[in-house]
GROMACS .gro file of C-alpha atoms in nm:
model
  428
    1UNK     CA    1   6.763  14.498 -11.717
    2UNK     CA    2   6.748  14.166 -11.555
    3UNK     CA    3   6.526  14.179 -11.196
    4UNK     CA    4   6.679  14.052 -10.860
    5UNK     CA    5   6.563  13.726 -10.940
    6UNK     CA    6   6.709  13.698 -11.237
    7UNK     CA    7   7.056  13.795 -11.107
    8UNK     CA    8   7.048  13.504 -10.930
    9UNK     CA    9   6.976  13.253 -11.237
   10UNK     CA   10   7.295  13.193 -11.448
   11UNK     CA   11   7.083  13.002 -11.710
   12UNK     CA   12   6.817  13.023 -11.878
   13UNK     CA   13   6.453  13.109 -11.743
   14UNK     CA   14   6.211  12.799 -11.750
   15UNK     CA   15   6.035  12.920 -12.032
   16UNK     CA   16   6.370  12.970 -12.203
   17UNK     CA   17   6.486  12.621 -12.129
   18UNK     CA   18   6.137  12.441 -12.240
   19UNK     CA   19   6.118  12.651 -12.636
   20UNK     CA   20   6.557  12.567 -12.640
   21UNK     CA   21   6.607  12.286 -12.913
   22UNK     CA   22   6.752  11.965 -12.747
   23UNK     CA   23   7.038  11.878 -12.927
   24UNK     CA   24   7.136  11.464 -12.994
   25UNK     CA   25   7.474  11.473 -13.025
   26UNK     CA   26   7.517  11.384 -12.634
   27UNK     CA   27   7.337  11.058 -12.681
   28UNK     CA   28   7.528  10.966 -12.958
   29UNK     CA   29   7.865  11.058 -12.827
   30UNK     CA   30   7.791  10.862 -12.532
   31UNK     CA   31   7.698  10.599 -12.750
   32UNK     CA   32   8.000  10.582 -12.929
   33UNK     CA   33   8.236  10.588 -12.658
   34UNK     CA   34   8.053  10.281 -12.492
   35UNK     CA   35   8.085  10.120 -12.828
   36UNK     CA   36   8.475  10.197 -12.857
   37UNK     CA   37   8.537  10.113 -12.519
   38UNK     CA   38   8.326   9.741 -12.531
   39UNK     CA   39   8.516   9.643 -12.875
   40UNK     CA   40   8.812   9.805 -12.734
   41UNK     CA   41   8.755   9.507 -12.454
   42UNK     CA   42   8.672   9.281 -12.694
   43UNK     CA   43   8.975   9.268 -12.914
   44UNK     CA   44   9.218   9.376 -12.677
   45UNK     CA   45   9.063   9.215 -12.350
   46UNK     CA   46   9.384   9.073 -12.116
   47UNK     CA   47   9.331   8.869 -11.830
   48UNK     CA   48   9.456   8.960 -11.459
   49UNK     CA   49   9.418   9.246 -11.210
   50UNK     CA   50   9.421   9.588 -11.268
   51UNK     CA   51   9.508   9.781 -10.886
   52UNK     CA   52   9.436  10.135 -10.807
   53UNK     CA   53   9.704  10.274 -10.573
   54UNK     CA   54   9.481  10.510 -10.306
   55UNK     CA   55   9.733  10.645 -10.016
   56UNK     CA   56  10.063  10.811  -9.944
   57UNK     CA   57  10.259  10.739  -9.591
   58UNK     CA   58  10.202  11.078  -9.486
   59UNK     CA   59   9.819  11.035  -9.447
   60UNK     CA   60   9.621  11.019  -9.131
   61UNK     CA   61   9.562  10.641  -9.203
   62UNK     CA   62   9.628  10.391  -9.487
   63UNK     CA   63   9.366  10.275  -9.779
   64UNK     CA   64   9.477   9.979  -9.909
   65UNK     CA   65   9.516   9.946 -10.265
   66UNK     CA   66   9.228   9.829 -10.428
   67UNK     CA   67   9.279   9.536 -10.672
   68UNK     CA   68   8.971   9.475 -10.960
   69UNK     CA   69   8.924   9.163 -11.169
   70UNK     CA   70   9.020   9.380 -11.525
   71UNK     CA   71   8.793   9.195 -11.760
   72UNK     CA   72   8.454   9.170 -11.524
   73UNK     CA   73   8.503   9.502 -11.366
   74UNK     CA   74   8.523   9.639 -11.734
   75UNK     CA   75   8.234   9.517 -11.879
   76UNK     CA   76   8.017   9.619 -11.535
   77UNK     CA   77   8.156   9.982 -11.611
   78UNK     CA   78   8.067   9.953 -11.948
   79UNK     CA   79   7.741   9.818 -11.853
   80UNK     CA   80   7.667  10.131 -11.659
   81UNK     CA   81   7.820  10.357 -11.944
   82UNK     CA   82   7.554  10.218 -12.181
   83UNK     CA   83   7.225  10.240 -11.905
   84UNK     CA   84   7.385  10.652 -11.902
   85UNK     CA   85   7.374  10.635 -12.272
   86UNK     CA   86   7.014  10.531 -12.232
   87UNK     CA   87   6.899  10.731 -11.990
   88UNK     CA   88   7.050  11.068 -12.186
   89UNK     CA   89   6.867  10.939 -12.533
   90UNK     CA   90   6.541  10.876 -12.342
   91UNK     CA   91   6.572  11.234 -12.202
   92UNK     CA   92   6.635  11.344 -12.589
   93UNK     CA   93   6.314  11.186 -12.669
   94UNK     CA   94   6.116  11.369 -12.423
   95UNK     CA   95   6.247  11.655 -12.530
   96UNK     CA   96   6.449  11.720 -12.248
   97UNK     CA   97   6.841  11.819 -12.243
   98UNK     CA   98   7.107  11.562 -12.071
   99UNK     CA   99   7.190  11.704 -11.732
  100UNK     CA  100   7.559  11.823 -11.650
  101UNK     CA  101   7.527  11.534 -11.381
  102UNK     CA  102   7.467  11.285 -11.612
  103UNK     CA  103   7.763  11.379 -11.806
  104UNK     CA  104   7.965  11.390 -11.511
  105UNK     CA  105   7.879  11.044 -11.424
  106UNK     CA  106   7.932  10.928 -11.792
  107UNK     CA  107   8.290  11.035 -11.786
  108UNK     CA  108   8.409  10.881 -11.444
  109UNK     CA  109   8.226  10.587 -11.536
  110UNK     CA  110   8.404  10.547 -11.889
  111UNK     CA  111   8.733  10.661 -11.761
  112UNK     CA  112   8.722  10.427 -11.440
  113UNK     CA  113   8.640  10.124 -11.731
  114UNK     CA  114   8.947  10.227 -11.974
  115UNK     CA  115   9.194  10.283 -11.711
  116UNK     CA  116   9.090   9.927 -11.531
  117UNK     CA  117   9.136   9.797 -11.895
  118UNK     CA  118   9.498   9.978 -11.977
  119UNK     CA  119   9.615   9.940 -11.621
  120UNK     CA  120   9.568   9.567 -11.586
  121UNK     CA  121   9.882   9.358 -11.433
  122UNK     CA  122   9.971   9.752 -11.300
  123UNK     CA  123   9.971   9.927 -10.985
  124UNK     CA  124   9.762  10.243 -11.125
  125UNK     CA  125   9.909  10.525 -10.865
  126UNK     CA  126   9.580  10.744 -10.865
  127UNK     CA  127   9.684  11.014 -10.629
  128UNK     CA  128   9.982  11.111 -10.860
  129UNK     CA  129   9.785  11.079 -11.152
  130UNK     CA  130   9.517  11.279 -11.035
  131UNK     CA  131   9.721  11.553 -10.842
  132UNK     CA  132   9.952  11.541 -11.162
  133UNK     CA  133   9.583  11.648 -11.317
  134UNK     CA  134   9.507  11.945 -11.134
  135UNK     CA  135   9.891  12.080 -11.170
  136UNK     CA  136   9.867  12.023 -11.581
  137UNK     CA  137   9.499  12.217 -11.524
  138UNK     CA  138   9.594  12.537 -11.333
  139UNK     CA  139   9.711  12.786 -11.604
  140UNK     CA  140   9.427  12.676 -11.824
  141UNK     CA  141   9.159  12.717 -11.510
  142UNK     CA  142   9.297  13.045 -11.468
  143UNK     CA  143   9.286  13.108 -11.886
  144UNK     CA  144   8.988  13.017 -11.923
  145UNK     CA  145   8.797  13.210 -11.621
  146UNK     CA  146   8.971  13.513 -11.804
  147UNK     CA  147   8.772  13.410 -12.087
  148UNK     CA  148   8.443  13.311 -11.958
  149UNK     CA  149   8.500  13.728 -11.787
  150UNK     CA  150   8.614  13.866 -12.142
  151UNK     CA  151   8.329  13.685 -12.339
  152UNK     CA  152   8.033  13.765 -12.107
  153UNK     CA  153   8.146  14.161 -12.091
  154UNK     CA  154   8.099  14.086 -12.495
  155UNK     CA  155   8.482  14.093 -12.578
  156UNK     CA  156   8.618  13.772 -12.772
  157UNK     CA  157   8.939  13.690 -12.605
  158UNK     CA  158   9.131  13.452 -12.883
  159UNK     CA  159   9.477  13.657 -12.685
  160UNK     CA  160   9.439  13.412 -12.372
  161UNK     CA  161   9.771  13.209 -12.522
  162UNK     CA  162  10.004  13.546 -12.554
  163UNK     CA  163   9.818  13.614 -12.196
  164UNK     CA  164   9.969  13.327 -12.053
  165UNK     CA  165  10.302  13.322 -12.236
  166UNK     CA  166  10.383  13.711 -12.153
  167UNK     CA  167  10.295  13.616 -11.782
  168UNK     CA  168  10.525  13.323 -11.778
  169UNK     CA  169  10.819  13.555 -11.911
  170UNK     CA  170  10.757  13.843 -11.694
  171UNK     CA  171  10.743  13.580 -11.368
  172UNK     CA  172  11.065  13.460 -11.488
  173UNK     CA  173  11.232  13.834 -11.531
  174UNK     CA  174  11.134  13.998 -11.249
  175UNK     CA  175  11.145  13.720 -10.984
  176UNK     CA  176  11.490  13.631 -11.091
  177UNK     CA  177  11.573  14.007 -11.052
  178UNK     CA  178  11.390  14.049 -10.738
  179UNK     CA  179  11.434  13.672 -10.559
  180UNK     CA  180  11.093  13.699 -10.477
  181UNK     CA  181  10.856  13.498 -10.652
  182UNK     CA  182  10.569  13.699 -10.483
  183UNK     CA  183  10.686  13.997 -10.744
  184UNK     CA  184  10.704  13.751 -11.009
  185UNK     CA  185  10.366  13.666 -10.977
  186UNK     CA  186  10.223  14.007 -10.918
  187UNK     CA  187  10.454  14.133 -11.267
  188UNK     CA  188  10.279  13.830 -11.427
  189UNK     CA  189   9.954  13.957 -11.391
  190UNK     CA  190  10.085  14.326 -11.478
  191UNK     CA  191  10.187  14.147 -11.794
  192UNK     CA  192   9.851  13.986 -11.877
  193UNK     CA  193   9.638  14.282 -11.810
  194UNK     CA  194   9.900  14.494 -12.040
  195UNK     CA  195   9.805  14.207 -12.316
  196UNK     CA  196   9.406  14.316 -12.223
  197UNK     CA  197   9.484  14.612 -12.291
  198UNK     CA  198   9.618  14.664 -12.628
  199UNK     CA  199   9.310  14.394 -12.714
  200UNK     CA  200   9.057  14.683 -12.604
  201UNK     CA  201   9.240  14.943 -12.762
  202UNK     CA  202   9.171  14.804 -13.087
  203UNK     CA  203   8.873  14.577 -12.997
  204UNK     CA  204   8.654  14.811 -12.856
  205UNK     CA  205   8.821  15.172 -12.922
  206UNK     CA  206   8.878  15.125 -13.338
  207UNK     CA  207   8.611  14.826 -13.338
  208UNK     CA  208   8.888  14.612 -13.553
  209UNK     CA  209   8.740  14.208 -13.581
  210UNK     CA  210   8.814  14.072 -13.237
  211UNK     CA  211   8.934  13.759 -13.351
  212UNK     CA  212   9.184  13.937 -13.567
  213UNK     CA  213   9.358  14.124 -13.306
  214UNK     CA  214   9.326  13.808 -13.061
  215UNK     CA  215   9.554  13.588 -13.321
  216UNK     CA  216   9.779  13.893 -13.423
  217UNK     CA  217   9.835  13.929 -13.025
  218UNK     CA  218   9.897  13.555 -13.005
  219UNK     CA  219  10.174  13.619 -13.271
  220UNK     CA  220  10.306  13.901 -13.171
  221UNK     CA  221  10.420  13.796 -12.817
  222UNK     CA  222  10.571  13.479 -12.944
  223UNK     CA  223  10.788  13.718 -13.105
  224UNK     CA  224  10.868  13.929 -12.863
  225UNK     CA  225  10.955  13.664 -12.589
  226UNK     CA  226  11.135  13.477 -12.823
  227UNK     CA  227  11.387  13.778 -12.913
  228UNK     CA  228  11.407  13.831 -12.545
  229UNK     CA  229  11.508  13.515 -12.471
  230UNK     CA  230  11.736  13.462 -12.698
  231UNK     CA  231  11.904  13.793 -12.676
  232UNK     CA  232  11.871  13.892 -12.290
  233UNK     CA  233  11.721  13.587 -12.124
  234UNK     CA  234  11.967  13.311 -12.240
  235UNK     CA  235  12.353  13.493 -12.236
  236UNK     CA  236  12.211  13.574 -11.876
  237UNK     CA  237  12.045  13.299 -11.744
  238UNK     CA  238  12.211  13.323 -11.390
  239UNK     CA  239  12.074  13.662 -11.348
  240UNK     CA  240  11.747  13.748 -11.546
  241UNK     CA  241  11.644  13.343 -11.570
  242UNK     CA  242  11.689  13.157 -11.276
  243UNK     CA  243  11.351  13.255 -11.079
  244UNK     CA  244  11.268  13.192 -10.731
  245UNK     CA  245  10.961  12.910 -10.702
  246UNK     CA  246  10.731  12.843 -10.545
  247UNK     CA  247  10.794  12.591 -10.222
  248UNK     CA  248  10.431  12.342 -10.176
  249UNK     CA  249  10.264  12.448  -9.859
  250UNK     CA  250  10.091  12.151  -9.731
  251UNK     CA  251   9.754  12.294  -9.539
  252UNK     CA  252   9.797  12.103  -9.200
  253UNK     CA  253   9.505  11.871  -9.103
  254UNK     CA  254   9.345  11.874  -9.414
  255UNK     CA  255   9.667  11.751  -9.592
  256UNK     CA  256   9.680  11.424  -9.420
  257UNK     CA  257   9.315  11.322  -9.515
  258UNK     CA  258   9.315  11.034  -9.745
  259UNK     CA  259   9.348  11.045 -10.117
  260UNK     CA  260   9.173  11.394 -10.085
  261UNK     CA  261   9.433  11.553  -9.907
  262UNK     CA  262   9.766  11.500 -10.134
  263UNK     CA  263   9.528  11.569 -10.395
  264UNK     CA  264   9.432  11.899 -10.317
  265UNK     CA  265   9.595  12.041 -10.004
  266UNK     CA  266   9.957  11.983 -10.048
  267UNK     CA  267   9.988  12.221 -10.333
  268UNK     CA  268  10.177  12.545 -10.371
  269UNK     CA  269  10.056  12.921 -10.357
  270UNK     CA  270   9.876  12.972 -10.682
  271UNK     CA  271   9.694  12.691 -10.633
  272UNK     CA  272   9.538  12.804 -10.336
  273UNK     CA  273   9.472  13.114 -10.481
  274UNK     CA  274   9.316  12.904 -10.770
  275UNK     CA  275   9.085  12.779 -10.552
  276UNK     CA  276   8.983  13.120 -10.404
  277UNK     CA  277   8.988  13.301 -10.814
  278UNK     CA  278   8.739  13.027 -10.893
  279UNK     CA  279   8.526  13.073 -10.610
  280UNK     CA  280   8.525  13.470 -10.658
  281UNK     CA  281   8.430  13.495 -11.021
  282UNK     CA  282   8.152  13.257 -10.993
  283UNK     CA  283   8.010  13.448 -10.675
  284UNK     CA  284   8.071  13.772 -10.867
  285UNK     CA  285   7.908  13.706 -11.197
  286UNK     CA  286   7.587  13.588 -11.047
  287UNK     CA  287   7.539  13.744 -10.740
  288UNK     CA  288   7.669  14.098 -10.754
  289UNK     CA  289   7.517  14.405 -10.888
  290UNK     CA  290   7.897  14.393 -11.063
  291UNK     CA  291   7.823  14.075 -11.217
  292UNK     CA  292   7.493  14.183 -11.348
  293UNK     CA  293   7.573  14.478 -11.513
  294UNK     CA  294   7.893  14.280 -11.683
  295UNK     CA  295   7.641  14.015 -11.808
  296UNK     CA  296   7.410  14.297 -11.901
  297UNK     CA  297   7.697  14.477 -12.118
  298UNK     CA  298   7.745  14.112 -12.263
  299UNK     CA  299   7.404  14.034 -12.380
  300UNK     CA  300   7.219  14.387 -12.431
  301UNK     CA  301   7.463  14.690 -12.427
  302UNK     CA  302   7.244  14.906 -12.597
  303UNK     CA  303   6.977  14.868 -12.280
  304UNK     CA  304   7.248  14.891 -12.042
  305UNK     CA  305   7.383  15.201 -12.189
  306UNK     CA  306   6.995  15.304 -12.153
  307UNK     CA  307   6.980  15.268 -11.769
  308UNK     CA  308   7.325  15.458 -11.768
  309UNK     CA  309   7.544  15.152 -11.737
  310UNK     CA  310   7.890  15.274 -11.984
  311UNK     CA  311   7.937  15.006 -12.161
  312UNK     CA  312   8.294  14.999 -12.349
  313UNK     CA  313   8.448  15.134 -11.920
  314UNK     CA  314   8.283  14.841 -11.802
  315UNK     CA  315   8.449  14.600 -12.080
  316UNK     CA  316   8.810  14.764 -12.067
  317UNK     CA  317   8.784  14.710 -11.677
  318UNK     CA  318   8.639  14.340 -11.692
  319UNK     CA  319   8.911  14.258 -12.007
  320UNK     CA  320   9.198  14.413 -11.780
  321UNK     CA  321   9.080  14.199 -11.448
  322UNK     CA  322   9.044  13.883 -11.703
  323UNK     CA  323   9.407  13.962 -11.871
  324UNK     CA  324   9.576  13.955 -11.479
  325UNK     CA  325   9.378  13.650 -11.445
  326UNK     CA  326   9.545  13.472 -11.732
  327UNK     CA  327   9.824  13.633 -11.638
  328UNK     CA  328   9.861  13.431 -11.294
  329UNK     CA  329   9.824  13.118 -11.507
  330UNK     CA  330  10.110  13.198 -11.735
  331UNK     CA  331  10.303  13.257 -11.419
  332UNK     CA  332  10.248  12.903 -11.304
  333UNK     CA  333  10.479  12.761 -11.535
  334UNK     CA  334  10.775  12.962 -11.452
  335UNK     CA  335  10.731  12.993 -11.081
  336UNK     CA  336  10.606  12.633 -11.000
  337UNK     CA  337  10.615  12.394 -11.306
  338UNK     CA  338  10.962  12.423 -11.458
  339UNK     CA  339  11.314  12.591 -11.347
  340UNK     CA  340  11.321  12.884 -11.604
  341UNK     CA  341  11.176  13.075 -11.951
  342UNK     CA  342  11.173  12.853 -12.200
  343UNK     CA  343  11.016  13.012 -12.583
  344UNK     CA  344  10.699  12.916 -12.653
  345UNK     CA  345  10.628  12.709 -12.321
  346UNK     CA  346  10.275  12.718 -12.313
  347UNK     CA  347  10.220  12.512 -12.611
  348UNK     CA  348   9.908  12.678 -12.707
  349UNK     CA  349   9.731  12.625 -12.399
  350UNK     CA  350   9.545  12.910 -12.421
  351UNK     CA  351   9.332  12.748 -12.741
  352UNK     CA  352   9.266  12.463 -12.497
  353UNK     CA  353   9.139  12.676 -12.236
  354UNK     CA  354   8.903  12.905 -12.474
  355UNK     CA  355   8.740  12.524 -12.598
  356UNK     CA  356   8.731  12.526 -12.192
  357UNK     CA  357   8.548  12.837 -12.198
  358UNK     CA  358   8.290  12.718 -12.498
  359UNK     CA  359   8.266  12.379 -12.332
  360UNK     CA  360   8.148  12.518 -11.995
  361UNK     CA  361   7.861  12.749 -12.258
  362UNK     CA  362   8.077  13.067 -12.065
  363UNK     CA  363   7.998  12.943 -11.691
  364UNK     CA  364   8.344  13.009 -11.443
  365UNK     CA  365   8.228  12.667 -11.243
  366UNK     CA  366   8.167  12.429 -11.582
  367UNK     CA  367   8.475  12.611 -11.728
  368UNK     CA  368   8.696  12.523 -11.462
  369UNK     CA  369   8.547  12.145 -11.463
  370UNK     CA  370   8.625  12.132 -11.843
  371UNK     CA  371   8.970  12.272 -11.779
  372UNK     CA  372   9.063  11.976 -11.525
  373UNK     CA  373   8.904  11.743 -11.760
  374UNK     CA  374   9.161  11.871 -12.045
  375UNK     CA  375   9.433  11.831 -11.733
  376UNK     CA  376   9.343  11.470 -11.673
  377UNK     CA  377   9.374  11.378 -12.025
  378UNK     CA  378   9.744  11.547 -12.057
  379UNK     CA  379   9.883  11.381 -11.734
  380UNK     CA  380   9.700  11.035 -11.818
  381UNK     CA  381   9.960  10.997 -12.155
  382UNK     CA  382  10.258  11.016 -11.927
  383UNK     CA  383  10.114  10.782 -11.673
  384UNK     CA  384   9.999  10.507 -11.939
  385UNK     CA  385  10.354  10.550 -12.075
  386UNK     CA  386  10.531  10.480 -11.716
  387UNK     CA  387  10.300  10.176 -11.652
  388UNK     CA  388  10.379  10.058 -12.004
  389UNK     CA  389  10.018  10.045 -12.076
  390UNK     CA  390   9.886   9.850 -12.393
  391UNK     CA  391   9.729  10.193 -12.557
  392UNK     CA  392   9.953  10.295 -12.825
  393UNK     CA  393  10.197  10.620 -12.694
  394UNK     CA  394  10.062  10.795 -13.041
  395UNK     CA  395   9.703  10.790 -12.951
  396UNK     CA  396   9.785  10.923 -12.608
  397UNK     CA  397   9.973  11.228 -12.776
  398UNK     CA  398   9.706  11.298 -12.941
  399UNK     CA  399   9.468  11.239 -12.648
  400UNK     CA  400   9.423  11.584 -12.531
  401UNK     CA  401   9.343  11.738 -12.820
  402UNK     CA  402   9.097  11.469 -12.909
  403UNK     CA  403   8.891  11.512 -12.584
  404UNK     CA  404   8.895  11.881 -12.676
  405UNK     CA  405   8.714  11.805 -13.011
  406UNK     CA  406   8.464  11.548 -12.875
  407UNK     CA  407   8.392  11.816 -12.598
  408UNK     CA  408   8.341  12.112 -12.765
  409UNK     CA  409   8.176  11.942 -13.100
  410UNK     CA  410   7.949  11.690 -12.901
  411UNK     CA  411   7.906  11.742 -12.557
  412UNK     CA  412   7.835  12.110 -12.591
  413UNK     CA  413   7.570  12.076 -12.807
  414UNK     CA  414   7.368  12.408 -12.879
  415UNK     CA  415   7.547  12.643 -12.660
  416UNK     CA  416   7.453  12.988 -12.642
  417UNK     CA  417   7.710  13.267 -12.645
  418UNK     CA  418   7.670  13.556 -12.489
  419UNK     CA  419   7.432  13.777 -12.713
  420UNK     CA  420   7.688  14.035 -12.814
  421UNK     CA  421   8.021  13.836 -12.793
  422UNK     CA  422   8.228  13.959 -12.992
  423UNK     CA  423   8.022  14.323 -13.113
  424UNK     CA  424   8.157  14.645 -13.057
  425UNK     CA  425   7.953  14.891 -12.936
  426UNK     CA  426   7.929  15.218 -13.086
  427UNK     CA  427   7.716  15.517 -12.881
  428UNK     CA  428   7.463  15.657 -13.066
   0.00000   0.00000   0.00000
């Protein structure tokens, strides 16, 4: 069992850290996307002004728009990409890995560059773009902190898609029964756990491959939502499919600070409670005695089940409080995003927010950072497209999905599941 101290540590000990091999694929993905982005420039270089819309009326006071010189501003972006890329491959020379800061830097750097390249002539409205972002990001924050809980109890959760897609459907039944879209969002995370549950059943009661069931699960409540909505859902539409929503409830004071404000405080409900969910699990996993013995049942279960710790109670409790988690995310899209049920709405979502889960190396914080990263890159196609930006509309389609690649395959690097992801444990 891990000591006090180390229940405070979610990585790695320093001795753990030093003997870990440094991978060099961040260096030369870093590398690549400077390169992309100068010849980008180069071939495709326009001259003109590129301005970033900061402010709505409703703030306390008004930051004017902020109009670049495209072409210079560019290449100084790019400039400052590359001394990253530098910096990250000396760090890989000295045997050291490229911190999360760095990264972080990288990417607002690079995106700042591209967007002052595709936006140029435009009025770039960032505070739609950006709280368009964090809207596109909520069910898979909330997917993939389900995960991140699922994973570290040792419990492969592929089912966070039918998660989110039974949680959308129930939302959609019972607050258009009820009016209330309170009940809606409590039956969505009824749903989600019920999802959790048939996943232990046969995950960690009958030990069947966890992956297995996950898909099959996946499958099986495409199915079943689909029936229902063609059979119940749609010949009663006025009745079983017309839910109450969510109204946005802007927080007063902090709503009306500049370009932070819209951004973040004049969102609905589940947002809020986003914020708080996030907050929780992180506290939780690394600084309860809860959290210790979850990550304990994830790495070792055999030593937890020593110190009396009952390993497969503490992973059917974990996977049921992860499955109402997804659960609230599936609910989003029902209750806040569009008007009704609609089959198959999620659009496999909950894929993106497991390579969430793997991107973050099963951390709730750098989970929910790559989740709003996946966000940013779904709402930035439709705003390219309304500016009639220069990028080709197929290559933003496909946007998404390619950040999800170059994240999980590069950036991640040598991640480190937890120990016994994914192993059932049987009691001697």
């Amino acid at each position: 069992m891990s000591t006090p101290t180390e229940q405070s540590s979610p990585g790695l000990s320093d001795a753990q850290a030093a003997a870990a091999p440094v991978s060099k694929k961040t260096p030369l993905l870093l590398g690549f996307l400077t390169l992309a982005l100068a010849l980008t420039l180069a071939l495709e270089g326009q001259p003109g002004d590129t301005t970033f819309g900061l402010a709505q009326d409703s703030d306390f006071f008004q930051i004017p728009d902020l109009a670049v010189p495209a072409t210079i501003t560019s290449w100084v972006l790019i400039a400052l990409c590359l001394a990253l890329t530098v910096e990250s491959a000396r760090r890989y020379v000295l045997r050291s890995a490229t911190p999360l800061w760095l990264v972080a830097a990288f990417a607002i750097t690079w995106l700042t560059g591209f967007l002052t390249w595709a936006g140029v002539g435009e009025r770039l409205p960032m505070i739609g773009l950006l709280a368009g972002s964090l809207s596109l990001a909520v069910p898979l924050v909330f997917g993939a902190l389900g995960g991140v809980l699922g994973e570290r109890s040792g419990v492969v959760n592929i089912a966070i898609d039918g998660q989110l897609l039974f949680g959308a459907f129930a939302a959609a039944l019972v607050a258009s029964m009820t009016g209330s879209a309170w009940a809606g969002l409590i039956a969505a995370m009824v749903a989600g756990a019920l999802i959790a549950l048939v996943l232990g059943l046969f995950a960690i009661s009958y030990f069947v491959d966890q992956i297995i069931v996950g898909v099959v699960l996946n499958v099986l409540v495409i199915g079943i939502t689909s029936f229902f909505f063609s059979q119940v859902l749609a010949p009663n539409a006025a009745t079983l499919n017309s839910p109450e929503h969510f109204a946005r409830f802007p927080i007063p004071v902090l709503g009306q600070i500049p370009l932070i404000g819209p951004i973040f405080f004049r969102q609905t409900p589940i947002v809020y409670l986003l914020y708080i969910t996030v907050a929780l699990v992180a506290y939780a996993l690394y600084r309860t005695r809860w959290g210790l013995r979850l990550r304990a049942v994830g790495e070792h279960p055999k030593a937890a089940d020593t110190v009396g710790i009952k390993v497969n109670l503490t992973r059917y409790r974990t996977i049921l409080l992860a499955g109402a988690i997804a659960g609230m995310g599936g609910a989003f899209y029902t209750l806040v995003s569009v008007p009704q049920f609609n089959r198959e709405m999620t659009g496999g979502a909950g894929y993106i927010a497991l390579a969430a889960v793997i991107f973050g190396k099963w951390d709730p914080i750098r989970a929910t950072l790559a989740a709003l990263l996946f966000g940013f890159a779904s709402n930035l196609q439709g705003v390219l497209g309304v500016i009639g930006s220069p990028v080709p509309s197929q290559f933003m389609l496909m946007l998404p999905y390619v950040i999800t690649i170059f994240a999980v395959a590069g950036l991640v690097g040598r991640s480190r599941a937890p120990a016994a992801d994914g192993v059932p444990y049987r009691k001697q």
